[in-house]
Coordinates of C-alpha atoms and ligand atoms in Angstrom, one line a residue:
M1 CA -31.6 -0.1 -18.6
S2 CA -33.2 2.9 -20.1
R3 CA -35.1 3.0 -23.6
E4 CA -35.6 6.0 -25.0
Q5 CA -39.4 6.9 -25.2
G6 CA -40.9 8.2 -28.9
G7 CA -40.4 5.3 -30.5
A8 CA -43.9 5.6 -32.5
E9 CA -43.1 4.3 -35.7
N10 CA -45.4 4.8 -39.1
G11 CA -47.8 7.4 -37.6
R12 CA -48.6 4.7 -34.9
N13 CA -48.3 5.4 -30.8
R14 CA -46.4 3.0 -28.8
N15 CA -48.2 -0.3 -27.8
S16 CA -49.0 -0.7 -23.9
R17 CA -47.9 -4.4 -23.2
G18 CA -51.6 -5.3 -23.1
Q19 CA -52.9 -4.8 -26.6
R20 CA -51.3 -7.4 -28.9
S21 CA -53.3 -6.7 -32.0
E22 CA -50.3 -4.8 -33.8
G23 CA -47.5 -6.4 -34.5
A24 CA -45.5 -9.8 -34.4
R25 CA -44.9 -9.5 -30.6
G26 CA -46.6 -11.8 -27.5
Q27 CA -49.1 -14.0 -30.0
N28 CA -47.1 -17.4 -29.3
S29 CA -48.2 -18.9 -26.2
R30 CA -50.3 -16.3 -26.2
G31 CA -52.5 -17.1 -29.7
Q32 CA -49.3 -18.2 -31.9
N33 CA -48.8 -21.5 -33.4
S34 CA -45.8 -23.8 -33.8
R35 CA -44.6 -21.6 -36.7
G36 CA -44.8 -18.6 -35.3
Q37 CA -48.3 -17.4 -37.2
N38 CA -50.7 -16.1 -35.8
S39 CA -54.8 -17.1 -35.0
R40 CA -55.5 -16.1 -38.5
G41 CA -52.6 -18.1 -40.0
Q42 CA -50.5 -15.1 -40.6
A43 CA -46.8 -14.9 -40.5
P44 CA -45.5 -12.1 -37.7
R45 CA -46.0 -8.6 -39.5
G46 CA -42.3 -8.5 -40.2
Q47 CA -42.6 -11.6 -42.6
R48 CA -45.4 -10.4 -44.5
G49 CA -44.7 -9.7 -47.6
S50 CA -46.5 -6.6 -49.5
R51 CA -47.6 -4.7 -46.7
D52 CA -44.3 -4.9 -45.2
R53 CA -43.1 -3.6 -48.2
D54 CA -44.7 -0.5 -48.2
Q55 CA -43.8 0.2 -44.5
R56 CA -40.0 -0.5 -45.4
P57 CA -38.2 1.9 -44.2
Q58 CA -36.4 4.6 -45.8
R59 CA -32.5 2.9 -47.1
A60 CA -30.4 4.0 -43.3
H61 CA -26.9 4.9 -43.9
I62 CA -25.4 1.9 -41.7
S63 CA -22.9 3.3 -39.5
A64 CA -19.0 1.9 -39.0
P65 CA -19.6 1.1 -35.4
R66 CA -22.5 -1.3 -36.0
L67 CA -20.9 -3.3 -39.1
V68 CA -17.6 -3.9 -36.4
A69 CA -20.2 -5.1 -34.1
Y70 CA -21.8 -7.2 -36.4
D71 CA -18.4 -8.6 -37.8
V72 CA -17.1 -9.3 -34.1
L73 CA -20.1 -10.9 -33.2
R74 CA -19.6 -13.5 -35.5
D75 CA -15.9 -13.6 -35.1
V76 CA -17.8 -15.2 -31.6
D77 CA -19.8 -17.4 -33.3
E78 CA -17.9 -18.5 -36.0
R79 CA -14.3 -18.4 -34.7
E80 CA -15.3 -19.1 -31.4
A81 CA -13.3 -16.0 -31.0
Y82 CA -13.1 -14.1 -27.4
A83 CA -14.7 -10.8 -27.6
N84 CA -12.1 -8.5 -25.8
L85 CA -9.3 -10.0 -28.5
A86 CA -11.8 -9.8 -31.9
L87 CA -13.2 -6.4 -31.2
P88 CA -9.7 -4.4 -31.2
A89 CA -8.4 -6.0 -33.7
R90 CA -11.5 -5.0 -35.5
V91 CA -11.3 -1.6 -34.3
R92 CA -8.3 -1.2 -36.0
D93 CA -9.0 -2.5 -39.0
A94 CA -12.1 -0.1 -39.2
G95 CA -9.7 2.4 -38.2
L96 CA -12.6 3.9 -35.6
D97 CA -12.1 6.7 -33.4
S98 CA -12.3 6.3 -29.7
R99 CA -16.1 7.5 -29.8
D100 CA -16.7 5.2 -32.6
A101 CA -14.6 2.5 -30.6
G102 CA -17.0 3.1 -27.8
L103 CA -19.9 2.5 -29.3
A104 CA -19.0 -0.8 -31.0
T105 CA -17.6 -2.1 -27.4
E106 CA -21.1 -1.7 -26.1
L107 CA -23.2 -3.0 -29.0
V108 CA -20.7 -6.1 -28.5
A109 CA -20.8 -6.5 -24.8
G110 CA -24.4 -5.8 -24.3
A111 CA -25.5 -8.3 -27.5
L112 CA -23.4 -10.8 -26.1
R113 CA -24.1 -10.4 -22.5
W114 CA -28.1 -9.9 -23.2
R115 CA -28.0 -12.5 -25.7
G116 CA -30.4 -14.9 -23.2
R117 CA -33.1 -12.3 -22.5
Y118 CA -33.0 -10.5 -26.1
D119 CA -33.5 -14.3 -27.8
R120 CA -36.5 -15.1 -25.8
I121 CA -37.7 -11.4 -26.4
I122 CA -37.0 -11.9 -30.2
E123 CA -38.9 -15.2 -29.9
I124 CA -42.0 -13.8 -28.3
A125 CA -41.7 -11.0 -30.7
S126 CA -41.7 -13.1 -33.8
G127 CA -43.0 -16.1 -32.7
R128 CA -40.2 -18.2 -34.3
A129 CA -37.8 -20.4 -31.9
I130 CA -34.4 -18.6 -31.8
D131 CA -33.0 -21.7 -33.3
N132 CA -35.0 -21.6 -36.5
V133 CA -33.5 -17.7 -36.7
D134 CA -30.6 -17.9 -39.5
P135 CA -27.6 -17.3 -37.2
R136 CA -26.6 -14.1 -39.2
T137 CA -29.8 -12.9 -38.6
R138 CA -30.0 -13.7 -34.9
N139 CA -27.0 -11.4 -34.4
V140 CA -28.7 -8.5 -36.6
L141 CA -31.8 -9.0 -34.0
R142 CA -29.5 -8.7 -31.0
L143 CA -27.9 -5.6 -31.7
G144 CA -30.9 -4.2 -32.7
V145 CA -32.8 -5.1 -29.5
H146 CA -29.5 -4.0 -27.4
Q147 CA -29.9 -0.1 -29.1
L148 CA -33.8 -0.4 -28.5
L149 CA -33.9 -1.8 -25.1
G150 CA -30.0 -1.3 -23.8
M151 CA -29.1 1.9 -25.2
R152 CA -30.5 5.2 -25.8
T153 CA -30.7 4.8 -29.4
A154 CA -33.7 6.2 -31.2
A155 CA -35.9 3.9 -32.1
H156 CA -36.2 4.7 -36.0
A157 CA -32.7 4.5 -36.2
A158 CA -32.2 1.6 -34.2
V159 CA -34.6 -0.2 -36.8
N160 CA -33.4 1.3 -39.7
E161 CA -30.1 0.7 -38.9
S162 CA -30.6 -3.0 -38.2
V163 CA -32.8 -3.4 -41.7
E164 CA -29.5 -2.3 -43.7
L165 CA -27.2 -4.0 -41.9
Q166 CA -29.5 -6.9 -42.5
R167 CA -29.2 -6.1 -46.4
R168 CA -25.5 -5.9 -45.9
V169 CA -24.4 -8.7 -44.1
A170 CA -27.3 -11.4 -43.7
N171 CA -30.4 -12.3 -46.1
P172 CA -31.8 -9.4 -47.6
N173 CA -35.0 -11.4 -47.8
A174 CA -35.0 -11.5 -44.5
A175 CA -35.1 -7.7 -44.1
G176 CA -38.5 -6.9 -43.5
F177 CA -38.4 -9.7 -40.8
V178 CA -35.9 -7.5 -39.2
N179 CA -38.1 -4.6 -39.4
G180 CA -41.1 -6.1 -38.2
V181 CA -39.5 -8.0 -34.8
L182 CA -37.5 -4.4 -34.2
R183 CA -40.8 -2.6 -34.4
A184 CA -42.4 -5.1 -32.1
V185 CA -39.8 -5.0 -29.5
G186 CA -39.4 -0.9 -29.6
R187 CA -43.2 -1.2 -28.7
G188 CA -42.2 -2.6 -25.2
T189 CA -40.5 -0.8 -22.2
N190 CA -37.5 -3.3 -20.5
E191 CA -40.5 -3.4 -17.4
E192 CA -43.2 -5.0 -20.2
W193 CA -41.2 -7.6 -21.8
D194 CA -39.7 -8.4 -18.2
A195 CA -43.2 -9.1 -17.5
E196 CA -44.2 -11.2 -20.8
I197 CA -41.0 -13.5 -20.3
E198 CA -41.8 -13.9 -16.8
A199 CA -45.3 -15.0 -17.9
S200 CA -43.9 -17.5 -20.3
A201 CA -41.7 -19.0 -18.3
A202 CA -41.9 -22.8 -17.2
S203 CA -40.5 -22.0 -13.9
A204 CA -39.3 -19.0 -11.3
D205 CA -35.7 -20.0 -12.3
E206 CA -36.0 -20.0 -15.9
A207 CA -37.7 -16.3 -15.8
L208 CA -34.8 -15.1 -13.2
A209 CA -32.4 -16.8 -15.5
T210 CA -34.0 -14.8 -18.7
M211 CA -34.3 -11.5 -17.4
Q212 CA -30.5 -11.6 -15.9
S213 CA -29.6 -13.2 -19.2
H214 CA -27.5 -16.4 -17.3
P215 CA -28.1 -19.7 -18.1
A216 CA -30.0 -22.0 -15.4
W217 CA -27.1 -24.3 -14.9
V218 CA -24.9 -21.0 -14.2
L219 CA -27.7 -19.4 -11.8
R220 CA -28.2 -22.6 -10.0
A221 CA -24.5 -22.6 -9.0
L222 CA -24.1 -19.2 -7.8
R223 CA -27.4 -19.6 -6.0
D224 CA -25.7 -22.4 -4.6
A225 CA -22.5 -20.7 -3.7
L226 CA -24.3 -18.4 -2.3
R227 CA -26.6 -20.8 0.1
A228 CA -23.2 -22.2 0.8
E229 CA -21.9 -19.3 2.8
G230 CA -25.5 -17.9 3.9
R231 CA -26.1 -15.2 1.6
E232 CA -28.6 -16.6 -0.8
D233 CA -30.5 -13.9 -0.8
E234 CA -27.4 -11.8 -2.7
L235 CA -28.6 -13.8 -5.7
A236 CA -30.1 -10.8 -7.4
A237 CA -27.4 -8.3 -6.5
L238 CA -24.9 -11.1 -8.1
L239 CA -26.9 -11.4 -11.2
E240 CA -26.7 -7.7 -11.6
A241 CA -23.1 -7.1 -11.2
D242 CA -22.5 -9.8 -13.8
N243 CA -24.2 -7.7 -16.2
D244 CA -22.4 -4.3 -15.6
A245 CA -19.3 -3.7 -17.2
P246 CA -16.5 -4.2 -14.2
R247 CA -14.6 -0.5 -13.9
V248 CA -11.0 -0.9 -14.4
S249 CA -8.7 -2.2 -11.5
L250 CA -5.4 -1.5 -11.6
A251 CA -2.3 -3.0 -9.3
L252 CA 0.8 -1.2 -8.4
L253 CA 3.9 -4.2 -7.7
P254 CA 5.3 -3.8 -4.4
G255 CA 8.5 -2.6 -4.4
S256 CA 8.2 -0.3 -7.2
G257 CA 9.0 2.8 -4.5
V258 CA 5.6 4.2 -4.2
D259 CA 2.4 3.0 -3.0
P260 CA -1.1 3.4 -4.6
E261 CA -1.9 6.5 -2.5
Q262 CA 1.1 8.2 -2.9
L263 CA 0.9 7.6 -6.8
V264 CA -2.9 9.2 -6.7
E265 CA -1.5 11.9 -4.5
D266 CA 1.5 12.4 -6.9
E267 CA -0.3 12.8 -9.4
H268 CA -2.6 15.1 -7.7
A269 CA 0.0 17.7 -7.4
S270 CA 1.6 18.1 -11.0
E271 CA -1.5 17.5 -12.3
P272 CA -4.7 16.6 -10.9
N273 CA -6.2 13.4 -12.2
P274 CA -10.1 12.8 -11.4
V275 CA -10.3 9.4 -12.8
L276 CA -7.6 7.4 -10.9
S277 CA -8.4 6.6 -7.5
A278 CA -6.2 4.8 -4.5
A279 CA -9.6 2.6 -3.7
G280 CA -10.7 -1.0 -3.6
P281 CA -10.1 -3.9 -1.6
S282 CA -6.7 -5.2 -2.7
P283 CA -3.7 -2.3 -0.9
L284 CA -1.9 -3.1 -4.6
G285 CA -5.3 -1.6 -5.7
L286 CA -6.2 1.8 -7.9
E287 CA -9.2 1.7 -10.2
L288 CA -9.9 3.7 -13.4
A289 CA -13.1 5.7 -13.2
G290 CA -12.7 6.2 -17.4
G291 CA -10.4 6.8 -19.9
D292 CA -7.9 4.7 -21.7
P293 CA -6.3 2.3 -19.2
G294 CA -2.8 2.7 -21.5
R295 CA -2.3 6.2 -21.4
A296 CA -3.1 6.5 -17.2
I297 CA -0.3 3.6 -16.8
A298 CA 1.9 5.6 -19.3
D299 CA 0.8 9.1 -17.4
A300 CA 1.8 7.1 -14.4
G301 CA 5.6 7.4 -15.6
L302 CA 6.5 4.3 -13.7
P303 CA 8.8 1.6 -15.2
E304 CA 7.0 -1.0 -17.8
G305 CA 5.1 -3.4 -15.9
E306 CA 4.8 -1.7 -12.5
L307 CA 1.4 -0.4 -13.0
R308 CA -0.9 -2.5 -14.4
V309 CA -4.2 -3.1 -15.0
Q310 CA -5.6 -6.7 -12.7
D311 CA -8.6 -7.1 -11.1
Q312 CA -7.9 -6.7 -7.3
G313 CA -9.4 -10.3 -6.3
S314 CA -6.3 -11.8 -8.3
Q315 CA -4.2 -9.4 -6.6
L316 CA -5.9 -10.8 -2.9
A317 CA -5.4 -14.4 -3.9
A318 CA -1.8 -13.5 -4.9
L319 CA -1.0 -12.1 -1.6
A320 CA -3.1 -13.8 0.6
L321 CA -0.6 -16.9 -0.4
T322 CA 2.7 -14.2 0.3
R323 CA 1.9 -12.8 3.0
A324 CA 0.1 -15.8 5.3
E325 CA 2.8 -15.4 6.6
P326 CA 6.3 -13.6 6.9
V327 CA 9.0 -14.4 3.8
R328 CA 12.5 -15.8 5.2
S329 CA 14.8 -14.9 2.2
G330 CA 15.7 -17.7 -0.1
E331 CA 12.7 -18.8 -0.3
R332 CA 11.4 -20.6 -3.7
W333 CA 8.1 -20.2 -4.8
L334 CA 5.8 -21.9 -7.8
D335 CA 3.5 -20.5 -9.7
L336 CA 2.0 -23.7 -11.5
C337 CA -0.7 -22.6 -13.6
A338 CA 0.8 -19.2 -14.5
G339 CA -0.6 -17.8 -17.8
P340 CA -0.8 -15.1 -18.8
G341 CA 1.1 -14.0 -15.6
G342 CA -1.1 -11.8 -13.9
K343 CA -0.6 -13.4 -10.7
T344 CA 3.2 -14.4 -11.1
A345 CA 4.0 -10.5 -11.6
V346 CA 2.3 -9.6 -7.9
L347 CA 4.1 -13.0 -6.8
G348 CA 7.6 -11.4 -8.3
A349 CA 7.3 -8.7 -6.8
E350 CA 6.6 -9.9 -3.4
A351 CA 9.7 -12.2 -3.7
R352 CA 11.6 -8.7 -4.7
V353 CA 10.8 -7.9 -1.2
G354 CA 11.2 -10.8 0.9
G355 CA 14.1 -12.0 -1.0
A356 CA 12.3 -15.1 -2.6
S357 CA 12.5 -16.3 -6.2
V358 CA 9.8 -17.8 -8.5
R359 CA 9.3 -20.5 -11.3
A360 CA 6.6 -19.8 -13.4
N361 CA 5.4 -22.8 -14.9
E362 CA 2.6 -23.0 -17.7
V363 CA 1.4 -25.7 -19.9
S364 CA 0.9 -23.7 -23.1
E365 CA 4.5 -22.5 -24.5
H366 CA 2.3 -19.8 -26.2
R367 CA 0.9 -18.5 -22.7
A368 CA 4.3 -19.1 -20.9
E369 CA 5.3 -16.6 -23.7
L370 CA 2.4 -14.3 -22.1
V371 CA 4.2 -14.6 -18.9
R372 CA 7.6 -13.7 -19.9
R373 CA 6.1 -10.6 -21.2
S374 CA 4.0 -9.8 -18.3
V375 CA 6.9 -10.1 -15.3
T376 CA 9.2 -7.7 -17.6
A377 CA 9.4 -5.4 -14.3
V378 CA 10.8 -8.2 -12.0
A379 CA 12.2 -10.4 -14.2
D380 CA 15.0 -10.6 -11.9
T381 CA 13.2 -12.7 -9.6
I382 CA 11.5 -15.2 -12.0
E383 CA 12.0 -18.3 -14.1
V384 CA 9.5 -19.6 -16.8
V385 CA 8.8 -22.6 -17.8
S386 CA 6.5 -24.5 -19.8
H387 CA 5.3 -28.0 -18.9
D388 CA 2.4 -29.6 -17.5
G389 CA 1.8 -29.4 -14.2
R390 CA 1.0 -32.6 -13.1
D391 CA 4.5 -33.9 -14.8
D392 CA 7.8 -33.7 -12.8
A393 CA 9.4 -31.7 -15.0
A394 CA 7.4 -28.5 -14.3
Y395 CA 9.0 -29.2 -10.5
G396 CA 12.6 -29.4 -11.9
G397 CA 13.3 -31.8 -9.2
E398 CA 12.7 -29.0 -6.5
L399 CA 10.8 -28.5 -3.3
F400 CA 8.8 -25.4 -2.9
D401 CA 8.2 -23.4 0.0
R402 CA 5.0 -21.6 -1.2
I403 CA 3.2 -22.8 -4.1
L404 CA -0.1 -21.3 -5.8
V405 CA -2.2 -24.0 -8.2
D406 CA -4.6 -20.8 -9.8
A407 CA -6.2 -24.0 -11.6
P408 CA -8.0 -24.1 -14.7
C409 CA -11.4 -23.5 -14.2
T410 CA -15.1 -23.1 -15.8
G411 CA -14.3 -19.1 -15.2
L412 CA -17.9 -18.6 -13.9
G413 CA -16.6 -16.0 -11.4
A414 CA -15.4 -13.4 -14.3
L415 CA -18.9 -13.3 -16.4
R416 CA -19.0 -9.6 -16.2
R417 CA -16.0 -9.5 -17.8
R418 CA -16.2 -11.7 -20.9
P419 CA -19.5 -11.0 -21.8
E420 CA -19.2 -14.5 -24.1
A421 CA -18.2 -16.9 -21.1
R422 CA -21.6 -17.9 -20.2
W423 CA -22.9 -19.2 -23.1
R424 CA -20.3 -21.2 -24.2
K425 CA -19.6 -22.8 -20.6
Q426 CA -21.3 -26.1 -19.8
P427 CA -22.4 -28.3 -17.4
S428 CA -20.2 -30.9 -19.0
D429 CA -17.2 -29.1 -18.9
L430 CA -17.0 -29.6 -15.1
P431 CA -15.9 -33.2 -14.6
V432 CA -12.7 -32.5 -17.1
L433 CA -12.2 -29.7 -15.1
T434 CA -12.6 -31.1 -11.6
S435 CA -10.1 -34.5 -12.7
L436 CA -7.4 -31.8 -13.9
Q437 CA -8.3 -29.9 -10.7
T438 CA -7.6 -32.6 -8.4
E439 CA -4.1 -34.0 -10.4
L440 CA -2.9 -30.8 -10.5
L441 CA -3.6 -30.0 -7.0
D442 CA -2.1 -33.8 -6.0
A443 CA 1.0 -33.1 -7.9
A444 CA 1.9 -29.8 -6.3
V445 CA 1.5 -31.2 -2.8
A446 CA 3.6 -33.8 -3.8
H447 CA 6.2 -31.1 -4.4
L448 CA 6.1 -28.8 -1.3
A449 CA 8.6 -28.4 1.3
P450 CA 7.7 -29.6 4.7
G451 CA 5.9 -26.7 6.4
G452 CA 5.6 -25.4 2.9
L453 CA 2.3 -23.4 2.0
L454 CA -0.3 -23.9 -0.7
A455 CA -2.6 -21.7 -2.2
Y456 CA -5.6 -23.2 -4.4
V457 CA -7.2 -20.2 -6.1
T458 CA -10.0 -20.3 -8.8
C459 CA -11.5 -17.8 -10.5
S460 CA -15.3 -19.6 -10.2
P461 CA -17.2 -20.3 -7.4
H462 CA -19.0 -23.1 -8.5
L463 CA -18.9 -25.5 -5.7
A464 CA -17.7 -28.6 -7.3
E465 CA -14.1 -26.4 -8.3
T466 CA -14.4 -24.7 -4.4
R467 CA -15.2 -25.6 -1.3
I468 CA -16.1 -29.8 -2.2
A469 CA -12.6 -29.8 -4.4
V470 CA -11.0 -29.0 -1.0
E471 CA -12.8 -30.7 1.2
R472 CA -11.6 -33.8 -1.2
L473 CA -8.3 -32.3 -1.0
V474 CA -8.0 -32.5 3.1
R475 CA -9.6 -36.3 3.2
R476 CA -6.9 -37.9 0.5
T477 CA -4.0 -35.7 1.8
P478 CA -2.2 -36.9 5.3
G479 CA -0.1 -34.2 6.4
L480 CA -2.0 -31.5 4.8
T481 CA -4.1 -28.9 7.1
E482 CA -6.4 -25.8 5.8
L483 CA -5.1 -22.7 6.7
D484 CA -7.7 -20.0 7.6
A485 CA -7.9 -17.9 4.3
R486 CA -10.5 -15.6 5.4
A487 CA -8.3 -14.3 7.7
A488 CA -5.4 -14.4 6.0
L489 CA -7.2 -11.9 3.8
R490 CA -9.0 -9.9 5.9
E491 CA -5.1 -9.2 7.2
V492 CA -3.9 -8.1 3.9
A493 CA -7.0 -5.9 2.4
R494 CA -7.4 -2.4 2.7
G495 CA -10.0 -1.9 5.0
D496 CA -12.6 -4.0 5.9
I497 CA -13.6 -6.9 3.7
D498 CA -17.1 -9.0 4.5
I499 CA -16.1 -12.7 3.9
A500 CA -19.1 -14.5 4.2
G501 CA -19.7 -18.1 5.5
E502 CA -18.1 -20.6 8.3
E503 CA -15.6 -22.3 6.2
L504 CA -11.6 -21.7 6.6
S505 CA -11.5 -20.9 2.4
A506 CA -12.5 -17.4 1.2
Q507 CA -15.1 -16.9 -1.5
L508 CA -15.0 -13.2 -3.3
W509 CA -18.0 -11.8 -5.0
P510 CA -18.6 -9.0 -7.6
H511 CA -21.5 -7.6 -6.2
R512 CA -20.0 -7.7 -2.6
H513 CA -16.4 -6.8 -3.2
G514 CA -15.7 -5.2 -6.6
T515 CA -14.0 -8.4 -7.8
D516 CA -14.1 -11.3 -9.9
A517 CA -15.8 -14.2 -7.9
M518 CA -12.3 -15.6 -7.0
F519 CA -11.8 -18.6 -4.7
V520 CA -9.1 -18.7 -2.0
A521 CA -8.1 -21.7 0.1
L522 CA -4.9 -22.0 1.7
F523 CA -3.3 -25.3 3.0
R524 CA 0.1 -26.0 5.0
R525 CA 2.6 -29.2 4.5
D526 CA 3.1 -30.8 7.9
A527 CA 6.9 -30.0 8.7
Ligands
SAM601 C1 -6.4 -19.8 -14.6 S1 -5.5 -19.4 -15.8 C2 -4.1 -18.8 -14.9 C3 -4.1 -17.3 -14.2 C4 -3.2 -16.6 -14.3 N1 -2.6 -17.4 -12.8 C5 -2.9 -15.7 -13.7 O1 -2.8 -14.7 -12.8 O2 -3.0 -14.6 -15.0 C6 -5.0 -21.1 -15.6 C7 -3.8 -21.8 -16.5 O3 -3.9 -23.2 -16.1 C8 -2.7 -23.3 -17.7 N2 -3.2 -24.8 -17.5 C9 -3.9 -25.7 -17.5 N3 -3.7 -27.0 -18.0 C10 -2.7 -26.8 -16.9 C11 -1.9 -28.0 -16.9 N4 -2.4 -28.9 -16.5 N5 -0.3 -27.8 -16.0 C12 -0.1 -26.2 -16.3 N6 -1.0 -25.3 -16.6 C13 -2.3 -25.4 -17.0 C14 -4.2 -22.9 -18.5 O4 -3.3 -22.6 -20.1 C15 -4.3 -21.3 -17.8 O5 -3.4 -20.5 -18.7

């Protein structure tokens, strides 16, 4: 992160972190009482009346991307919206051009991803617990702090526009509070704020979790998972990777008549495309260095759906099942939890090549419809049904040669993609999810043909959803043998792939593989 220097306001020089006399910052555990007042009983600067009015910035223009970003944060808070769905809709409604859409995206992603860290900085700067700040004001402040600490926005613009935004969308009477807090925030560098966070944290874990903007329970879960494979020292790299916007990965479906390397070469031959490269650990994978994925896909000129946006960990997870052993023509495969259909498309394409066919099941009818739309390129090999995967109806009275259980899970492996997700998940979600995973696995195993293969996949590294789930499955299921998923992944991956640990199952990681943290375990039912 970098912060534009020269944020001196009202003719003052920017404070060093040591000087606490000015502004609202650094006074709570360091001299501020529980009402957020300093030792003289004064509210922080931004909350003071007449003096603050004198210093009120000139009425600023408020830019459309900031308004859009604020609206998306409100959608996320009040309607439990997913930012990646709410944002494009808001961008469209506001008619933003691509540059402004990019700014709105950065503001939303930054404010959501860094929420934990920014909230703590706001607490320190204001002397108020974040829960005591009105939710609308909180979001105005988060956007302002991101501009100050996470973007190269000039400090005066960040502060003035935030104050104007506050007047427009939240309580105008708190505009002075916003002004004071943001001025205080702007007087510190990222390093100085981290030092403040560290100094005021109750434990080293709390400090790291706050500085890297992860809930503490998530940090512990990630560390446990890394420790289980002897890689605890990678925790910092993982947390950083979670906070980086991922590169867009594409999958080129097998059987499309061209492979990723050829596709990139062909494009270079006609019209150089510096943004698309055959890179990443999946043999189907391409990476987009920038620009609009829809445009890159259209430019490739392939039939619809053959080239698609998909994380390469997801590609590898599907291939681990389809390529664990050669496909016999006529095999029947089941994708038990298919929505929205990313892996189903890979299964369908692999089935097209190998002469198999796929039944795709998804409990939600709406998401089953997404699966249908996702598999148009390989629709001939796939039937889509909608049942609870624990019910016999999901299986249509059949036994299957290969079953993918891509189970509903906490999704802690995809935090970099869903910036709000880390704040929505709770440890209390786990028991419900792990019992659902258990029931889905048991139902799937019961419908596995003798000699058939099962892949258990989660987009989570949480041990309760991964290795512990596998141990329990093997223990309670006679006639089911765990296979070497690590070897299977090494076999299918493009180039060498560093999969750690002593277990047969495999855990992928954002910081190590550039993929979501997908977990893959493979099993065979005895013949
Ligand atoms: C991790 S997602 C699957 C992602 C998908 N395989 C893909 O690659 O696009 C899990 C899916 O399981 C579905 N699901 C949840 N409970 C289910 C159940 N009892 N039976 C079948 N599907 C279920 C969810 O609706 C969700 O779409």
